[in-house]
Tab-separated table of C-alpha atoms in Angstrom:
chain	number	residue	atom	x	y	z
A	764	UNK	CA	0.070	-0.038	-0.022
A	765	UNK	CA	2.771	2.402	0.880
A	766	UNK	CA	4.368	1.749	-2.646
A	767	UNK	CA	1.026	2.388	-4.267
A	768	UNK	CA	0.639	5.828	-2.638
A	769	UNK	CA	4.173	6.638	-3.332
A	770	UNK	CA	3.550	5.989	-7.061
A	771	UNK	CA	0.420	8.050	-7.034
A	772	UNK	CA	2.301	10.987	-5.450
A	773	UNK	CA	5.006	10.707	-8.104
A	774	UNK	CA	2.545	10.632	-10.960
A	775	UNK	CA	0.562	13.636	-9.468
A	776	UNK	CA	3.899	15.543	-9.381
A	777	UNK	CA	4.667	14.760	-12.908
A	778	UNK	CA	1.320	15.872	-14.179
A	779	UNK	CA	1.470	19.149	-12.235
A	780	UNK	CA	4.939	19.967	-13.409
A	781	UNK	CA	3.807	19.247	-17.060
A	782	UNK	CA	1.035	21.949	-16.597
A	783	UNK	CA	-1.625	19.248	-17.142
A	784	UNK	CA	-4.286	20.469	-14.888
A	785	UNK	CA	-6.217	22.909	-17.007
A	786	UNK	CA	-9.560	24.882	-16.472
A	787	UNK	CA	-12.184	22.803	-15.018
A	788	UNK	CA	-14.642	24.472	-17.380
A	789	UNK	CA	-13.822	22.088	-20.205
A	790	UNK	CA	-13.867	18.888	-18.007
A	791	UNK	CA	-15.350	15.677	-19.549
A	792	UNK	CA	-16.947	12.581	-18.059
A	793	UNK	CA	-16.973	9.006	-19.154
A	794	UNK	CA	-14.496	6.575	-20.577
A	795	UNK	CA	-14.676	3.217	-22.416
A	796	UNK	CA	-14.379	0.258	-20.027
A	797	UNK	CA	-12.675	-1.866	-22.695
A	798	UNK	CA	-9.595	-3.317	-20.714
A	799	UNK	CA	-7.373	-6.350	-20.987
A	800	UNK	CA	-5.106	-7.182	-18.172
A	801	UNK	CA	-2.754	-10.094	-17.043
A	802	UNK	CA	-0.491	-10.535	-14.188
A	803	UNK	CA	-0.280	-10.595	-10.480
A	804	UNK	CA	-2.036	-8.536	-7.868
A	805	UNK	CA	0.842	-6.012	-7.731
A	806	UNK	CA	0.619	-5.695	-11.503
A	807	UNK	CA	-3.159	-4.648	-11.172
A	808	UNK	CA	-2.253	-1.886	-8.675
A	809	UNK	CA	0.165	-0.501	-11.265
A	810	UNK	CA	-2.315	-0.732	-14.014
A	811	UNK	CA	-4.952	1.078	-11.814
A	812	UNK	CA	-2.479	3.987	-11.620
A	813	UNK	CA	-2.225	4.114	-15.454
A	814	UNK	CA	-5.979	4.016	-15.666
A	815	UNK	CA	-6.120	7.063	-13.202
A	816	UNK	CA	-3.542	8.955	-15.231
A	817	UNK	CA	-5.568	8.664	-18.313
A	818	UNK	CA	-8.827	9.522	-16.520
A	819	UNK	CA	-7.292	12.615	-14.967
A	820	UNK	CA	-6.115	13.847	-18.213
A	821	UNK	CA	-9.483	13.524	-19.885
A	822	UNK	CA	-11.263	15.007	-17.004
A	823	UNK	CA	-8.938	17.911	-17.037
A	824	UNK	CA	-9.345	18.467	-20.757
A	825	UNK	CA	-5.664	17.516	-21.618
A	826	UNK	CA	-6.973	15.024	-24.273
A	827	UNK	CA	-10.440	13.920	-25.377
A	828	UNK	CA	-9.468	10.298	-25.618
A	829	UNK	CA	-6.723	7.750	-26.074
A	830	UNK	CA	-5.624	4.002	-26.514
A	831	UNK	CA	-2.893	2.590	-24.442
A	832	UNK	CA	-1.253	-0.688	-25.268
A	833	UNK	CA	1.482	-2.404	-23.317
A	834	UNK	CA	3.164	-5.428	-24.907
A	835	UNK	CA	5.909	-7.645	-23.186
A	836	UNK	CA	7.568	-10.714	-24.633
A	837	UNK	CA	5.105	-10.622	-27.716
A	838	UNK	CA	2.001	-10.569	-25.433
A	839	UNK	CA	-0.369	-7.669	-24.724
A	840	UNK	CA	-0.458	-7.230	-21.007
A	841	UNK	CA	-2.519	-4.088	-21.009
A	842	UNK	CA	-4.781	-2.465	-23.585
A	843	UNK	CA	-7.429	0.147	-22.809
A	844	UNK	CA	-9.376	2.862	-24.655
A	845	UNK	CA	-10.309	5.971	-22.712
A	846	UNK	CA	-12.559	8.828	-23.505
A	847	UNK	CA	-13.836	9.925	-26.934
A	848	UNK	CA	-12.774	9.464	-30.486
A	849	UNK	CA	-14.614	12.700	-31.321
A	850	UNK	CA	-15.842	15.041	-28.644
A	851	UNK	CA	-16.411	18.253	-30.860
A	852	UNK	CA	-17.646	19.296	-34.274
A	853	UNK	CA	-15.865	22.133	-36.204
A	854	UNK	CA	-15.461	25.245	-34.140
A	855	UNK	CA	-15.393	23.183	-30.959
A	856	UNK	CA	-19.026	22.713	-30.972
A	857	UNK	CA	-19.820	19.894	-28.616
A	858	UNK	CA	-21.304	16.838	-30.023
A	859	UNK	CA	-24.644	15.874	-28.515
A	860	UNK	CA	-23.565	12.220	-28.699
A	861	UNK	CA	-19.810	12.164	-28.731
A	862	UNK	CA	-18.278	8.953	-30.063
A	863	UNK	CA	-16.561	6.734	-27.539
A	864	UNK	CA	-12.962	5.715	-28.152
A	865	UNK	CA	-12.395	1.950	-28.685
A	866	UNK	CA	-9.146	0.039	-29.043
A	867	UNK	CA	-9.975	-0.689	-32.696
A	868	UNK	CA	-9.899	3.085	-33.663
A	869	UNK	CA	-7.449	4.206	-36.398
A	870	UNK	CA	-5.211	7.097	-35.780
A	871	UNK	CA	-3.536	9.564	-37.974
A	872	UNK	CA	0.196	8.690	-36.850
A	873	UNK	CA	1.603	12.121	-37.995
A	874	UNK	CA	5.412	11.847	-37.613
A	875	UNK	CA	5.342	8.301	-36.594
A	876	UNK	CA	5.099	7.917	-40.351
A	877	UNK	CA	8.899	8.709	-40.313
A	878	UNK	CA	9.639	5.394	-38.500
A	879	UNK	CA	6.734	3.103	-39.321
A	880	UNK	CA	6.851	3.875	-43.012
A	881	UNK	CA	9.921	5.617	-44.210
A	882	UNK	CA	12.584	4.165	-41.846
A	883	UNK	CA	11.189	0.735	-42.362
A	884	UNK	CA	11.160	1.360	-46.106
A	885	UNK	CA	14.943	2.337	-46.148
A	886	UNK	CA	15.771	-0.709	-43.985
A	887	UNK	CA	14.106	-2.918	-46.487
A	888	UNK	CA	16.128	-1.329	-49.267
A	889	UNK	CA	19.319	-1.621	-47.195
A	890	UNK	CA	18.479	-5.314	-46.626
A	891	UNK	CA	17.967	-5.851	-50.338
A	892	UNK	CA	21.394	-3.985	-50.969
A	893	UNK	CA	19.678	-1.443	-53.117
A	894	UNK	CA	20.844	1.631	-50.983
A	895	UNK	CA	24.117	2.548	-49.255
A	896	UNK	CA	23.656	4.827	-46.226
A	897	UNK	CA	27.051	6.509	-46.819
A	898	UNK	CA	26.547	7.448	-50.498
A	899	UNK	CA	25.328	10.884	-51.496
A	900	UNK	CA	21.579	11.162	-51.740
A	901	UNK	CA	21.971	12.669	-55.200
A	902	UNK	CA	23.000	9.104	-56.447
A	903	UNK	CA	19.263	8.257	-55.907
A	904	UNK	CA	17.751	11.626	-56.743
A	905	UNK	CA	19.851	13.294	-59.412
A	906	UNK	CA	18.127	16.604	-59.375
A	907	UNK	CA	19.320	16.976	-55.739
A	908	UNK	CA	22.917	17.367	-56.907
A	909	UNK	CA	24.539	20.771	-56.155
A	910	UNK	CA	27.739	22.083	-54.767
A	911	UNK	CA	26.179	22.642	-51.383
A	912	UNK	CA	24.314	19.267	-51.346
A	913	UNK	CA	26.809	16.823	-52.810
A	914	UNK	CA	28.147	15.708	-49.435
A	915	UNK	CA	24.526	14.921	-48.025
A	916	UNK	CA	24.219	11.153	-47.512
A	917	UNK	CA	21.424	8.866	-46.811
A	918	UNK	CA	22.569	8.677	-43.174
A	919	UNK	CA	22.456	12.639	-43.005
A	920	UNK	CA	18.728	12.358	-44.082
A	921	UNK	CA	17.918	9.665	-41.490
A	922	UNK	CA	19.508	11.476	-38.666
A	923	UNK	CA	18.233	14.970	-39.392
A	924	UNK	CA	21.922	16.198	-39.915
A	925	UNK	CA	21.648	17.198	-43.575
A	926	UNK	CA	21.259	20.972	-42.989
A	927	UNK	CA	17.761	21.107	-44.428
A	928	UNK	CA	14.986	23.515	-43.407
A	929	UNK	CA	12.940	22.073	-40.538
A	930	UNK	CA	9.758	22.869	-42.309
A	931	UNK	CA	8.234	24.842	-45.310
A	932	UNK	CA	4.724	25.398	-46.364
A	933	UNK	CA	5.347	23.286	-49.567
A	934	UNK	CA	1.696	23.732	-50.554
A	935	UNK	CA	2.272	27.538	-51.272
A	936	UNK	CA	4.711	26.276	-54.134
A	937	UNK	CA	3.418	23.036	-55.179
A	938	UNK	CA	0.100	21.108	-55.713
A	939	UNK	CA	1.345	17.573	-56.764
A	940	UNK	CA	3.939	15.152	-55.543
A	941	UNK	CA	6.026	15.855	-58.708
A	942	UNK	CA	5.952	19.578	-58.072
A	943	UNK	CA	6.765	19.197	-54.379
A	944	UNK	CA	9.755	17.045	-55.295
A	945	UNK	CA	11.103	19.820	-57.598
A	946	UNK	CA	10.673	22.543	-55.076
A	947	UNK	CA	12.157	20.579	-52.174
A	948	UNK	CA	15.304	19.268	-54.289
A	949	UNK	CA	16.109	22.755	-55.320
A	950	UNK	CA	15.593	24.535	-51.963
A	951	UNK	CA	18.829	25.913	-50.507
A	952	UNK	CA	20.131	24.601	-47.265
A	953	UNK	CA	19.612	26.314	-43.939
A	954	UNK	CA	22.414	24.757	-41.845
A	955	UNK	CA	25.934	23.409	-42.624
A	956	UNK	CA	25.828	19.720	-43.466
A	957	UNK	CA	26.622	17.349	-40.522
A	958	UNK	CA	27.166	20.326	-38.139
A	959	UNK	CA	24.183	19.656	-36.016
A	960	UNK	CA	20.903	17.865	-35.605
A	961	UNK	CA	17.890	19.898	-36.830
A	962	UNK	CA	14.786	17.794	-37.007
A	963	UNK	CA	13.431	18.099	-40.625
A	964	UNK	CA	10.277	17.117	-42.243
A	965	UNK	CA	11.863	17.772	-45.624
A	966	UNK	CA	14.563	15.224	-45.214
A	967	UNK	CA	11.989	12.463	-44.743
A	968	UNK	CA	10.055	13.849	-47.761
A	969	UNK	CA	13.320	13.221	-49.672
A	970	UNK	CA	13.770	9.769	-48.195
A	971	UNK	CA	10.215	9.072	-49.322
A	972	UNK	CA	10.926	10.152	-52.920
A	973	UNK	CA	14.061	7.769	-52.780
A	974	UNK	CA	12.027	4.945	-51.783
A	975	UNK	CA	9.743	5.438	-54.668
A	976	UNK	CA	12.744	5.976	-57.010
A	977	UNK	CA	14.384	2.773	-56.071
A	978	UNK	CA	11.218	0.545	-55.808
A	979	UNK	CA	9.342	1.979	-58.962
A	980	UNK	CA	6.149	2.165	-56.999
A	981	UNK	CA	4.506	4.484	-54.430
A	982	UNK	CA	5.726	4.475	-50.815
A	983	UNK	CA	2.512	2.942	-49.780
A	984	UNK	CA	2.596	0.210	-52.387
A	985	UNK	CA	6.199	-0.680	-51.627
A	986	UNK	CA	5.681	-1.001	-47.818
A	987	UNK	CA	2.217	-2.777	-48.222
A	988	UNK	CA	3.960	-5.466	-50.375
A	989	UNK	CA	7.211	-5.831	-48.464
A	990	UNK	CA	6.024	-5.135	-44.909
A	991	UNK	CA	2.378	-4.594	-44.064
A	992	UNK	CA	0.973	-7.595	-46.069
A	993	UNK	CA	3.612	-9.986	-44.963
A	994	UNK	CA	2.707	-9.247	-41.405
A	995	UNK	CA	-1.078	-9.276	-42.023
A	996	UNK	CA	-1.571	-5.637	-41.233
A	997	UNK	CA	-5.020	-4.661	-42.517
A	998	UNK	CA	-5.268	-1.162	-41.355
A	999	UNK	CA	-1.737	0.434	-41.684
A	1000	UNK	CA	-1.794	2.573	-44.786
A	1001	UNK	CA	-1.759	5.971	-46.307
A	1002	UNK	CA	-5.053	7.393	-47.523
A	1003	UNK	CA	-6.816	4.698	-45.540
A	1004	UNK	CA	-9.912	3.029	-46.803
A	1005	UNK	CA	-13.011	4.570	-45.016
A	1006	UNK	CA	-14.600	1.143	-44.924
A	1007	UNK	CA	-12.979	-0.512	-41.772
A	1008	UNK	CA	-12.577	0.425	-38.166
A	1009	UNK	CA	-13.519	4.000	-37.220
A	1010	UNK	CA	-11.164	6.836	-37.109
A	1011	UNK	CA	-10.231	9.128	-34.177
A	1012	UNK	CA	-10.871	12.715	-35.068
A	1013	UNK	CA	-7.953	15.228	-35.119
A	1014	UNK	CA	-7.836	18.845	-35.898
A	1015	UNK	CA	-10.493	21.521	-36.796
A	1016	UNK	CA	-8.812	22.313	-40.174
A	1017	UNK	CA	-5.246	23.351	-39.881
A	1018	UNK	CA	-5.272	26.241	-37.356
A	1019	UNK	CA	-1.709	25.623	-36.152
A	1020	UNK	CA	-0.255	25.474	-39.644
A	1021	UNK	CA	-2.130	28.475	-40.638
A	1022	UNK	CA	-0.637	30.488	-37.586
A	1023	UNK	CA	2.759	29.158	-38.693
A	1024	UNK	CA	2.489	30.897	-41.900
A	1025	UNK	CA	0.498	34.117	-40.978
A	1026	UNK	CA	2.304	35.074	-37.736
A	1027	UNK	CA	5.960	35.805	-37.881
A	1028	UNK	CA	6.383	35.725	-34.022
A	1029	UNK	CA	5.148	32.214	-34.039
A	1030	UNK	CA	8.684	31.016	-34.662
A	1031	UNK	CA	8.657	29.494	-38.311
A	1032	UNK	CA	10.059	32.388	-40.308
A	1033	UNK	CA	8.002	32.009	-43.368
A	1034	UNK	CA	8.443	34.451	-46.197
A	1035	UNK	CA	5.609	33.424	-48.284
A	1036	UNK	CA	2.624	35.774	-48.760
A	1037	UNK	CA	0.149	34.198	-46.391
A	1038	UNK	CA	-2.959	35.144	-48.459
A	1039	UNK	CA	-1.712	33.406	-51.549
A	1040	UNK	CA	-2.951	30.060	-50.489
A	1041	UNK	CA	-6.761	29.726	-50.038
A	1042	UNK	CA	-7.263	26.022	-49.647
A	1043	UNK	CA	-7.428	25.656	-45.926
A	1044	UNK	CA	-9.795	23.082	-44.706
A	1045	UNK	CA	-12.742	24.198	-42.487
A	1046	UNK	CA	-13.935	20.879	-40.936
A	1047	UNK	CA	-12.921	18.338	-38.427
A	1048	UNK	CA	-10.432	16.046	-39.988
A	1049	UNK	CA	-11.231	12.210	-39.700
A	1050	UNK	CA	-9.500	9.613	-41.766
A	1051	UNK	CA	-7.778	12.474	-43.679
A	1052	UNK	CA	-4.184	13.368	-42.712
A	1053	UNK	CA	-3.642	16.415	-40.557
A	1054	UNK	CA	-0.396	17.535	-41.856
A	1055	UNK	CA	-0.697	20.138	-44.538
A	1056	UNK	CA	2.328	19.251	-46.621
A	1057	UNK	CA	1.116	15.604	-46.777
A	1058	UNK	CA	-2.382	16.545	-47.661
A	1059	UNK	CA	-2.227	19.669	-49.811
A	1060	UNK	CA	1.145	18.886	-51.717
A	1061	UNK	CA	1.440	15.160	-51.586
A	1062	UNK	CA	-2.075	13.781	-51.912
A	1063	UNK	CA	-1.963	12.264	-48.487
A	1064	UNK	CA	1.153	10.196	-48.978
A	1065	UNK	CA	4.517	11.495	-48.062
A	1066	UNK	CA	7.771	10.290	-46.325
A	1067	UNK	CA	7.155	12.478	-43.271
A	1068	UNK	CA	3.511	12.063	-42.466
A	1069	UNK	CA	0.203	10.468	-43.751
A	1070	UNK	CA	0.208	7.009	-42.312
A	1071	UNK	CA	-2.758	5.560	-40.340
A	1072	UNK	CA	-2.893	2.579	-38.153
A	1073	UNK	CA	-4.171	0.921	-34.831
A	1074	UNK	CA	-2.300	0.351	-31.544
A	1075	UNK	CA	-2.629	-3.421	-32.268
A	1076	UNK	CA	-0.795	-3.169	-35.503
A	1077	UNK	CA	1.953	-0.818	-34.429
A	1078	UNK	CA	2.519	-3.333	-31.661
A	1079	UNK	CA	3.345	-5.899	-34.381
A	1080	UNK	CA	5.857	-3.544	-35.960
A	1081	UNK	CA	7.471	-2.851	-32.681
A	1082	UNK	CA	7.750	-6.594	-32.033
A	1083	UNK	CA	9.315	-7.110	-35.263
A	1084	UNK	CA	12.190	-4.741	-34.181
A	1085	UNK	CA	12.346	-6.232	-30.609
A	1086	UNK	CA	12.539	-9.753	-32.032
A	1087	UNK	CA	15.572	-9.336	-34.244
A	1088	UNK	CA	13.551	-8.860	-37.468
A	1089	UNK	CA	11.250	-11.787	-36.926
A	1090	UNK	CA	7.502	-12.031	-36.190
A	1091	UNK	CA	5.836	-15.312	-35.474
A	1092	UNK	CA	8.461	-17.136	-37.305
A	1093	UNK	CA	8.356	-14.950	-40.276
A	1094	UNK	CA	11.737	-13.022	-40.963
A	1095	UNK	CA	11.349	-9.691	-42.543
A	1096	UNK	CA	14.597	-8.037	-41.631
A	1097	UNK	CA	18.077	-9.288	-40.372
A	1098	UNK	CA	19.232	-8.667	-36.915
A	1099	UNK	CA	22.308	-6.965	-38.433
A	1100	UNK	CA	20.054	-4.337	-40.176
A	1101	UNK	CA	18.069	-3.630	-37.047
A	1102	UNK	CA	21.335	-3.180	-35.027
A	1103	UNK	CA	22.663	-0.779	-37.699
A	1104	UNK	CA	19.561	1.442	-37.478
A	1105	UNK	CA	18.863	1.312	-33.816
A	1106	UNK	CA	22.211	2.498	-32.687
A	1107	UNK	CA	23.047	5.904	-31.275
A	1108	UNK	CA	25.075	8.365	-33.150
A	1109	UNK	CA	27.099	11.255	-31.770
A	1110	UNK	CA	23.917	13.205	-31.300
A	1111	UNK	CA	22.270	10.322	-29.224
A	1112	UNK	CA	19.839	9.055	-31.763
A	1113	UNK	CA	19.460	6.189	-34.132
A	1114	UNK	CA	18.569	6.156	-37.723
A	1115	UNK	CA	15.072	7.523	-38.030
A	1116	UNK	CA	14.430	6.537	-34.444
A	1117	UNK	CA	14.872	8.889	-31.517
A	1118	UNK	CA	16.988	7.488	-28.706
A	1119	UNK	CA	18.007	10.488	-26.726
A	1120	UNK	CA	16.295	11.545	-23.433
A	1121	UNK	CA	15.688	14.794	-25.116
A	1122	UNK	CA	13.318	13.249	-27.434
A	1123	UNK	CA	12.006	10.456	-25.159
A	1124	UNK	CA	11.644	12.212	-21.782
A	1125	UNK	CA	11.325	9.129	-19.548
A	1126	UNK	CA	13.482	8.831	-16.421
A	1127	UNK	CA	15.706	5.675	-16.163
A	1128	UNK	CA	14.881	4.641	-19.694
A	1129	UNK	CA	17.266	1.592	-20.195
A	1130	UNK	CA	20.126	1.906	-22.833
A	1131	UNK	CA	19.088	0.859	-26.270
A	1132	UNK	CA	15.597	2.077	-25.985
A	1133	UNK	CA	13.994	3.788	-29.095
A	1134	UNK	CA	10.853	5.727	-29.898
A	1135	UNK	CA	9.149	8.537	-31.652
A	1136	UNK	CA	6.486	11.075	-31.052
A	1137	UNK	CA	3.674	12.368	-33.517
A	1138	UNK	CA	2.066	15.858	-33.624
A	1139	UNK	CA	-1.468	14.551	-33.500
A	1140	UNK	CA	-0.707	13.166	-30.140
A	1141	UNK	CA	0.910	9.796	-30.798
A	1142	UNK	CA	3.827	8.149	-28.935
A	1143	UNK	CA	5.507	4.823	-28.880
A	1144	UNK	CA	8.763	3.470	-27.230
A	1145	UNK	CA	10.510	0.086	-27.597
A	1146	UNK	CA	12.589	-1.069	-24.571
A	1147	UNK	CA	14.701	-4.021	-25.743
A	1148	UNK	CA	15.991	-4.685	-22.199
A	1149	UNK	CA	12.607	-5.970	-21.082
A	1150	UNK	CA	11.401	-6.878	-24.587
A	1151	UNK	CA	8.574	-4.275	-23.871
A	1152	UNK	CA	6.768	-1.727	-25.947
A	1153	UNK	CA	4.444	0.999	-24.964
A	1154	UNK	CA	1.997	2.680	-27.325
A	1155	UNK	CA	0.032	5.671	-26.354
A	1156	UNK	CA	-2.183	7.150	-29.204
A	1157	UNK	CA	-4.277	10.244	-28.325
A	1158	UNK	CA	-6.488	12.694	-30.467
A	1159	UNK	CA	-5.430	15.719	-28.618
A	1160	UNK	CA	-6.186	17.935	-31.438
A	1161	UNK	CA	-9.966	17.550	-31.383
A	1162	UNK	CA	-9.801	19.808	-28.359
A	1163	UNK	CA	-8.680	22.484	-30.739
A	1164	UNK	CA	-5.804	24.876	-30.076
A	1165	UNK	CA	-5.381	27.021	-27.025
A	1166	UNK	CA	-5.628	30.697	-26.930
A	1167	UNK	CA	-1.934	30.945	-27.897
A	1168	UNK	CA	-2.568	28.734	-30.903
A	1169	UNK	CA	-0.753	25.733	-29.579
A	1170	UNK	CA	-2.107	22.225	-28.548
A	1171	UNK	CA	-1.841	20.727	-25.080
A	1172	UNK	CA	1.637	19.241	-24.149
A	1173	UNK	CA	1.588	15.559	-23.685
A	1174	UNK	CA	5.013	15.193	-22.166
A	1175	UNK	CA	3.886	14.864	-18.584
A	1176	UNK	CA	1.246	12.148	-19.708
A	1177	UNK	CA	3.639	10.163	-21.691
A	1178	UNK	CA	6.425	10.299	-18.803
A	1179	UNK	CA	3.805	9.303	-16.070
A	1180	UNK	CA	2.550	6.287	-18.107
A	1181	UNK	CA	5.889	5.054	-19.287
A	1182	UNK	CA	7.799	5.456	-15.918
A	1183	UNK	CA	4.974	3.704	-14.093
A	1184	UNK	CA	5.171	0.627	-16.523
A	1185	UNK	CA	8.994	0.628	-16.162
A	1186	UNK	CA	8.819	0.539	-12.377
A	1187	UNK	CA	6.347	-2.367	-12.556
A	1188	UNK	CA	8.538	-4.313	-14.923
A	1189	UNK	CA	11.765	-3.420	-13.048
A	1190	UNK	CA	10.305	-4.957	-9.932
A	1191	UNK	CA	9.224	-8.223	-11.379
């Protein structure tokens, strides 16, 4: 009992520090009682703490809903859906009958696309000896060649060290994937190549083009044939089929991106005439990618964003990495390839995967752990030491932006859940 209260106290402190307790005016009630548990009585106590963390976050309007899944040794030891898949209509108008979240809901993965699509795609090409991580990117994208970019390698793109702009509103300059490719490949660099890590959507757009160039098909088709179908993943795809499990709703149009372009002091340094693009969406997005560059400029399919999936199917992809490239006896990748990609560089990260505490703010995270976050409210972490994966999928954007134009931070929530699980596993 003393241990339980200690954990509750620690969790409460984490949530308070993360500025999670917001106005009670927007509090919500109710959550789905879909739950799967296994383990001893002490396990159940810890799982109840996880329940409490999520329920508190929903009641205090941090998130409208979530699916949390914990997998260990290839078995799901905890899976639960909380709150609502959609709470508000466009303009933050409360729904009279909000849709409850279930563990089957599909989520817009946002930047988890970078790892569950693009990084896996490069791993497959590497495995097939079709790509060399140390060769210049222009060897695969000839139009990328220029004096300032000749030294940029595939490794630079995977590690966000190519010196590219972090973000640009591509849709102000391009309407199709081909036009986007021309614009990005000719864009000047923002930083010296290799001098620092500057997280870049553009780098992963380029990697997406390279996958398509080398495979001769779209990134979605390549991954479907070589990864998703062999693993029997039915609901992991770009431009998802509306016939299937329901979708968790995301943003009310693109208010955050619009602010990025229209307001210079928002921190994105855009020199485009903000009024020259008039295609902003004015409805709640559901089954349609939130990211503007993926939607407006790449028709929903890009190397940096656009993938949809479920918690159960992400679990399988993480299991593949934790099990040295095999899943249920089927080998997709070699252990050598996985070790080459999930290995810290001088900036503390892997290839595609984040491995530094700066990007995965979880205390006492064991060495070799890897993960990633997504702007829509998604998060995964794989922990090889315990053969453990934690998946937290939320639809935070359906609450709409705050008065300052930002969405609620989920750092405290992710820390609290993951650290509680780690504490449980370490005590077994």
